[in-house]
Short mmCIF file of C-alpha atoms in Angstrom, two decimals:
data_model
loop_
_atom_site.label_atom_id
_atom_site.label_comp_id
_atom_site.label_asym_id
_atom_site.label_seq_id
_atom_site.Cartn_x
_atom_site.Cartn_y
_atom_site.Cartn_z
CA UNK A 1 -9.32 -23.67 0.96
CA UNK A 2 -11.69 -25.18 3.12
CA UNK A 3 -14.06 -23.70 5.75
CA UNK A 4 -12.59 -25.02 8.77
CA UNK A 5 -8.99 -23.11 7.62
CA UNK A 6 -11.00 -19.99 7.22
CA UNK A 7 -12.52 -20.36 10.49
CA UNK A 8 -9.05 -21.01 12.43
CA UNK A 9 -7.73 -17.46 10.91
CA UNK A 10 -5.56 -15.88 14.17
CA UNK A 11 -7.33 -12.87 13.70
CA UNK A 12 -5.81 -9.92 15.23
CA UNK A 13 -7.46 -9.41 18.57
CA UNK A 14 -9.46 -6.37 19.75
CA UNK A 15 -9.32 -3.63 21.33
CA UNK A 16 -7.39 -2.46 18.47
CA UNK A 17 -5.18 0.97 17.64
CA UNK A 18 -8.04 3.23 15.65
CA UNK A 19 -5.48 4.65 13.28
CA UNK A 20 -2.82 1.68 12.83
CA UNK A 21 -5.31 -1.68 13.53
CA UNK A 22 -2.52 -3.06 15.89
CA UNK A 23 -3.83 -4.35 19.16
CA UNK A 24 -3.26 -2.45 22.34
CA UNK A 25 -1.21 -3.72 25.21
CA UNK A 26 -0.72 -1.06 27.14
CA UNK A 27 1.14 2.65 27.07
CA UNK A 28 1.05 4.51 23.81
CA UNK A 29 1.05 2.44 20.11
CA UNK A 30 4.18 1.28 18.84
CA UNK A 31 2.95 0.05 15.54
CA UNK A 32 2.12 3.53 14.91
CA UNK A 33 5.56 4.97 14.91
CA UNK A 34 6.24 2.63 12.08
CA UNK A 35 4.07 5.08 9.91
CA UNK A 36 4.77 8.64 7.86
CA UNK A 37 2.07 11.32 9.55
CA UNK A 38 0.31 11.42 6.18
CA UNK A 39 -0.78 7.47 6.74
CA UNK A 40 -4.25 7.48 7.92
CA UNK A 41 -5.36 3.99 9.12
CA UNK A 42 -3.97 0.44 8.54
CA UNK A 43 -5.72 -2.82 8.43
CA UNK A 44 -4.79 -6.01 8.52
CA UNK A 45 -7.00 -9.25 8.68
CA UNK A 46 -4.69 -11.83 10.63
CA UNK A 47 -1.45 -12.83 12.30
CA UNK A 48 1.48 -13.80 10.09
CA UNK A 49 3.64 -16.25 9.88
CA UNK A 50 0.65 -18.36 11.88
CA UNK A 51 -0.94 -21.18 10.53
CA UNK A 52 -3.49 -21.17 8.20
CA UNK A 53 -2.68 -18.06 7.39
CA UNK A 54 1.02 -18.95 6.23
CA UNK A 55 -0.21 -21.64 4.33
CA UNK A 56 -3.08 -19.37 2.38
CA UNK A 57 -0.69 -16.29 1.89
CA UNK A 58 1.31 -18.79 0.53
CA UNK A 59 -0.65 -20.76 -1.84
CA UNK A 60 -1.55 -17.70 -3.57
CA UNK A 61 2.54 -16.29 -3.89
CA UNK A 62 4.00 -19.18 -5.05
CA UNK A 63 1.67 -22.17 -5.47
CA UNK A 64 0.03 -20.52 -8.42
CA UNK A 65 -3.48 -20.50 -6.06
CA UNK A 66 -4.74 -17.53 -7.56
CA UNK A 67 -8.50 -17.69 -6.66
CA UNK A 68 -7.54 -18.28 -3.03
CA UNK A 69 -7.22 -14.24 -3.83
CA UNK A 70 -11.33 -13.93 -3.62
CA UNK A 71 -11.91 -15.37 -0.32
CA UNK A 72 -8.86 -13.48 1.36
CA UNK A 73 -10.32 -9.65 -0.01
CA UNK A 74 -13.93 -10.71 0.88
CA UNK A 75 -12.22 -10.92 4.24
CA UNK A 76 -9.93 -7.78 4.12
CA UNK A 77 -13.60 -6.03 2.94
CA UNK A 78 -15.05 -6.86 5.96
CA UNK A 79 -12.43 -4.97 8.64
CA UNK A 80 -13.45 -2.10 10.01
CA UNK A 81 -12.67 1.43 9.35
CA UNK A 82 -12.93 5.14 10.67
CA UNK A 83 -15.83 6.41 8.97
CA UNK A 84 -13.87 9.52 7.38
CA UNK A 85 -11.48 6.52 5.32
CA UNK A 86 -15.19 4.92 3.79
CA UNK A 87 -16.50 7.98 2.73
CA UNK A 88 -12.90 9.51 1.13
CA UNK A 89 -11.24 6.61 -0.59
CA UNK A 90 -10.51 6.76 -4.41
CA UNK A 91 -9.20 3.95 -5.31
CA UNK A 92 -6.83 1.26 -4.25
CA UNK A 93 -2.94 0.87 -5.55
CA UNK A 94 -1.50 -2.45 -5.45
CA UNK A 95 2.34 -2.92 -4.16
CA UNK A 96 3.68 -4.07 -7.54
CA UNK A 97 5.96 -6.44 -8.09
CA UNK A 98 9.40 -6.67 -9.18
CA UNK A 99 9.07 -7.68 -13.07
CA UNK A 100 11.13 -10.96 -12.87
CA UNK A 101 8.83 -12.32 -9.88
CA UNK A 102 6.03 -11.63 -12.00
CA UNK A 103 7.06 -13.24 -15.23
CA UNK A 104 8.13 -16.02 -12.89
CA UNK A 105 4.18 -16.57 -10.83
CA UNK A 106 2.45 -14.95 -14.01
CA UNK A 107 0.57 -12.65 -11.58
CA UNK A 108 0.90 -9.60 -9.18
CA UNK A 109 -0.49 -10.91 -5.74
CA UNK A 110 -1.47 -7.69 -4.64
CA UNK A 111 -3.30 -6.66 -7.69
CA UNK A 112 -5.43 -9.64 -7.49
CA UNK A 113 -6.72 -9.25 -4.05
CA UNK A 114 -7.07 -4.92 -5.27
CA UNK A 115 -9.49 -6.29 -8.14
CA UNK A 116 -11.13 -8.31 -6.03
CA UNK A 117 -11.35 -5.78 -3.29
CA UNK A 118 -12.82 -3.01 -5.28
CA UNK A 119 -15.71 -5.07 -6.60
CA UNK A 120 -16.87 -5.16 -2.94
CA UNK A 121 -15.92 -2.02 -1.94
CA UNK A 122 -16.87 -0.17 -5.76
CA UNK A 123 -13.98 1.90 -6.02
CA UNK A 124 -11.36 1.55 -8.78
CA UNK A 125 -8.24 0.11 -9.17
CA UNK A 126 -5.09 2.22 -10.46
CA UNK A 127 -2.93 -0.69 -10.90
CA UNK A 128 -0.55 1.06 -13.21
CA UNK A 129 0.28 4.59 -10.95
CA UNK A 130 3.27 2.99 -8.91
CA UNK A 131 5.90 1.08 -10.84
CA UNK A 132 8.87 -0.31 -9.65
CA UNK A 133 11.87 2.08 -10.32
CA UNK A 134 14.74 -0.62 -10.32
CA UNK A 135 14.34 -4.78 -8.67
CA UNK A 136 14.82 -5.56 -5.46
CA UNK A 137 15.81 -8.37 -2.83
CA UNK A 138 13.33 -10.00 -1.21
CA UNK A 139 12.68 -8.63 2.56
CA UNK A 140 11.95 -12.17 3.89
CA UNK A 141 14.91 -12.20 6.01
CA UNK A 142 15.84 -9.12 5.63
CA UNK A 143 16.56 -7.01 9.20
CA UNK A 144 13.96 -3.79 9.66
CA UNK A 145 17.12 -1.77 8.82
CA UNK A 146 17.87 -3.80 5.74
CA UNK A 147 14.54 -3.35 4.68
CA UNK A 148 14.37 0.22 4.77
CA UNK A 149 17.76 0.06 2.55
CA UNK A 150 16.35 -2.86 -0.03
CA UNK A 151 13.50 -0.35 -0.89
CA UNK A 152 14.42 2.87 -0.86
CA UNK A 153 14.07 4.58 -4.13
CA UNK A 154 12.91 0.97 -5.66
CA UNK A 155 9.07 2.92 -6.64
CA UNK A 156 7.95 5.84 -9.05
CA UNK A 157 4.55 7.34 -10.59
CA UNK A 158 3.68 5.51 -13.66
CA UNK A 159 1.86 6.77 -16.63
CA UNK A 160 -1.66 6.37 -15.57
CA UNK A 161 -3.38 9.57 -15.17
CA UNK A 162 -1.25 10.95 -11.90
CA UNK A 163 -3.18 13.89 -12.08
CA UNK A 164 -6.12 12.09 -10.38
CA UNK A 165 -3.91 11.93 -7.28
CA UNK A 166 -4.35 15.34 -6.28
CA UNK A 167 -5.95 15.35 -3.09
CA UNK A 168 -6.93 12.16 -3.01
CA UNK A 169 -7.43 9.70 -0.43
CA UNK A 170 -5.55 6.29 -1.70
CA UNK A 171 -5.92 2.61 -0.01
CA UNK A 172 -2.61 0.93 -0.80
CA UNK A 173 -2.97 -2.92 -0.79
CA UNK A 174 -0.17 -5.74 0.02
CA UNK A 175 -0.80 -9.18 0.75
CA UNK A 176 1.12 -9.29 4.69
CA UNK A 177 2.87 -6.50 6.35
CA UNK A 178 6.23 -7.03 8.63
CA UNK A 179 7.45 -3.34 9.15
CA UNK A 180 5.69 -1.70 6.61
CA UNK A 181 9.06 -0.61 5.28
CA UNK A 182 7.82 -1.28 1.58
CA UNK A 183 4.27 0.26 2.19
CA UNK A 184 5.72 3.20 3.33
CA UNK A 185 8.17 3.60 0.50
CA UNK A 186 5.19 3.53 -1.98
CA UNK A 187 3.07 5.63 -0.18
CA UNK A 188 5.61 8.34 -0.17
CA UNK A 189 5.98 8.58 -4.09
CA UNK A 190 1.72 8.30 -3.84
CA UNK A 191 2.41 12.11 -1.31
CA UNK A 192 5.17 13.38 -2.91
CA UNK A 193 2.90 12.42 -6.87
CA UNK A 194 -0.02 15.04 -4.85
CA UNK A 195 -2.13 12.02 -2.55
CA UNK A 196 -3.87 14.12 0.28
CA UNK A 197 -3.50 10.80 2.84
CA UNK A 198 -3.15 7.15 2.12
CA UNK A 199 -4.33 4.09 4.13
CA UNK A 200 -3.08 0.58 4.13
CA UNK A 201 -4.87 -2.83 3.64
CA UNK A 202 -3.38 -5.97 4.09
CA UNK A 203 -4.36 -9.98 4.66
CA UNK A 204 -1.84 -10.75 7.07
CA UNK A 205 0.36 -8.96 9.50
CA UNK A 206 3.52 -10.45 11.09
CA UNK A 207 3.70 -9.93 14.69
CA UNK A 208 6.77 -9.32 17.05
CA UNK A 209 7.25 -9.93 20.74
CA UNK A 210 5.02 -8.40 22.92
CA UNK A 211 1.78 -8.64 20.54
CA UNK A 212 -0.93 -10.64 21.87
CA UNK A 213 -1.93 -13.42 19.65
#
C-alpha cells in the first residue's frame, strides 16, 4: 500500500467514548450498550466500509496481501488507551477463523495483525485458547439479530494453558467490527474460561447512521 492510502485513512474522529472508542454525538453512548459489563475498552483505527480502508481490509482477507497485516497493527498500536488497560494486558487472542476459510486464504487474518501487534506492544499471543466450536455463515449481510444467532455457541477454550486466564486482563483482536456480535461471543467463553476483563482491538469499524465520519 502506498503512503498517500495510509494518509487518507477515515479515522474515527475525536472526542471519542473512553471505554468503547466510538465518537460522541451527543446524549449517553450507544456503541456502548453493544458491550457485556466485563468489556473494558474498545478500539478501533478507522471507518469501515470507507475507502481505503475497504480496499486494505480487503487485500489482506481475500487478496492473499498478507504483509499489508504490518502496517495496519503498527497503526492499531498507536490508538490510545486508559492507562489501567496498558499496564494490565496479558496477551492478545485472535478471533479465529472458521477452518474451511482458512484452508481456503492459508492464513487467520486476525492472528496476523495479533503477531504483529504484540511485537510492538511485547505481550504474547495465545493464538490457540479460543477455537471455533462448530463453522459458521459469514455475517457480511447478515442482520444484527442474525448475527447474534450465526455465532452463538460457534467458540470454546482450546488446549493452550487456560489456566493462565485466571484473572487476567485479555485484548481480543479482529480485523473490522460491525456489532461486535462475534467479539462478544468470544469474549464470553474468555469470562466464563476465568478472564478478569477483556478489551477489544480492531483496524476498522463499520459505522451506522448517525456517526460522524
Amino acid at each position: 500500500m502506498c503512503s498517500l492510502c495510509w494518509s487518507r485513512l477515515p479515522h474515527l474522529p475525536s472526542p471519542q467514548c473512553g471505554r468503547c472508542g466510538h465518537p460522541l454525538t451527543t446524549g449517553s453512548c450507544r456503541w456502548c450498550e453493544l458491550l457485556p459489563a466485563f468489556v473494558r475498552a474498545v478500539r478501533s483505527v478507522c471507518w469501515m466500509p470507507v475507502e481505503p480502508a475497504s480496499s486494505i481490509v480487503h487485500a489482506l482477507k481475500y487478496a492473499g496481501w498478507e504483509r499489508v497485516a504490518q502496517e495496519m497493527a503498527a497503526r492499531m498500536s498507536r490508538l490510545s488507551w486508559p492507562d489501567d488497560v496498558v499496564e494490565e494486558r496479558a496477551a492478545l487472542v485472535p478471533i479465529p477463523l472458521a477452518s474451511a476459510r482458512k484452508r481456503e486464504r492459508g492464513y487467520n487474518q486476525s492472528e496476523l495483525l495479533a503477531r504483529s501487534l504484540a511485537m510492538r506492544w511485547q505481550i504474547p499471543v495465545w493464538g490457540s485458547m479460543v477455537v471455533r466450536s462448530r463453522e459458521t455463515s459469514s455475517q457480511t449481510r447478515l442482520t444484527p439479530e442474525q448475527r447474534l444467532g450465526n455465532v452463538a455457541g460457534s467458540f470454546q477454550i482450546g488446549s493452550q494453558n487456560p489456566d493462565a486466564l485466571i484473572g487476567a486482563h485479555i485484548v481480543i483482536v479482529d480485523d473490522v467490527v460491525t456489532t461486535a456480535a462475534t467479539l462478544n461471543e468470544c469474549a464470553k467463553v474468555l469470562y466464563g474460561a476465568g478472564a478478569r476483563i477483556i478489551s477489544y482491538v480492531t483496524f476498522g469499524r463499520a459505522h451506522a447512521s448517525g456517526d460522524r465520519l
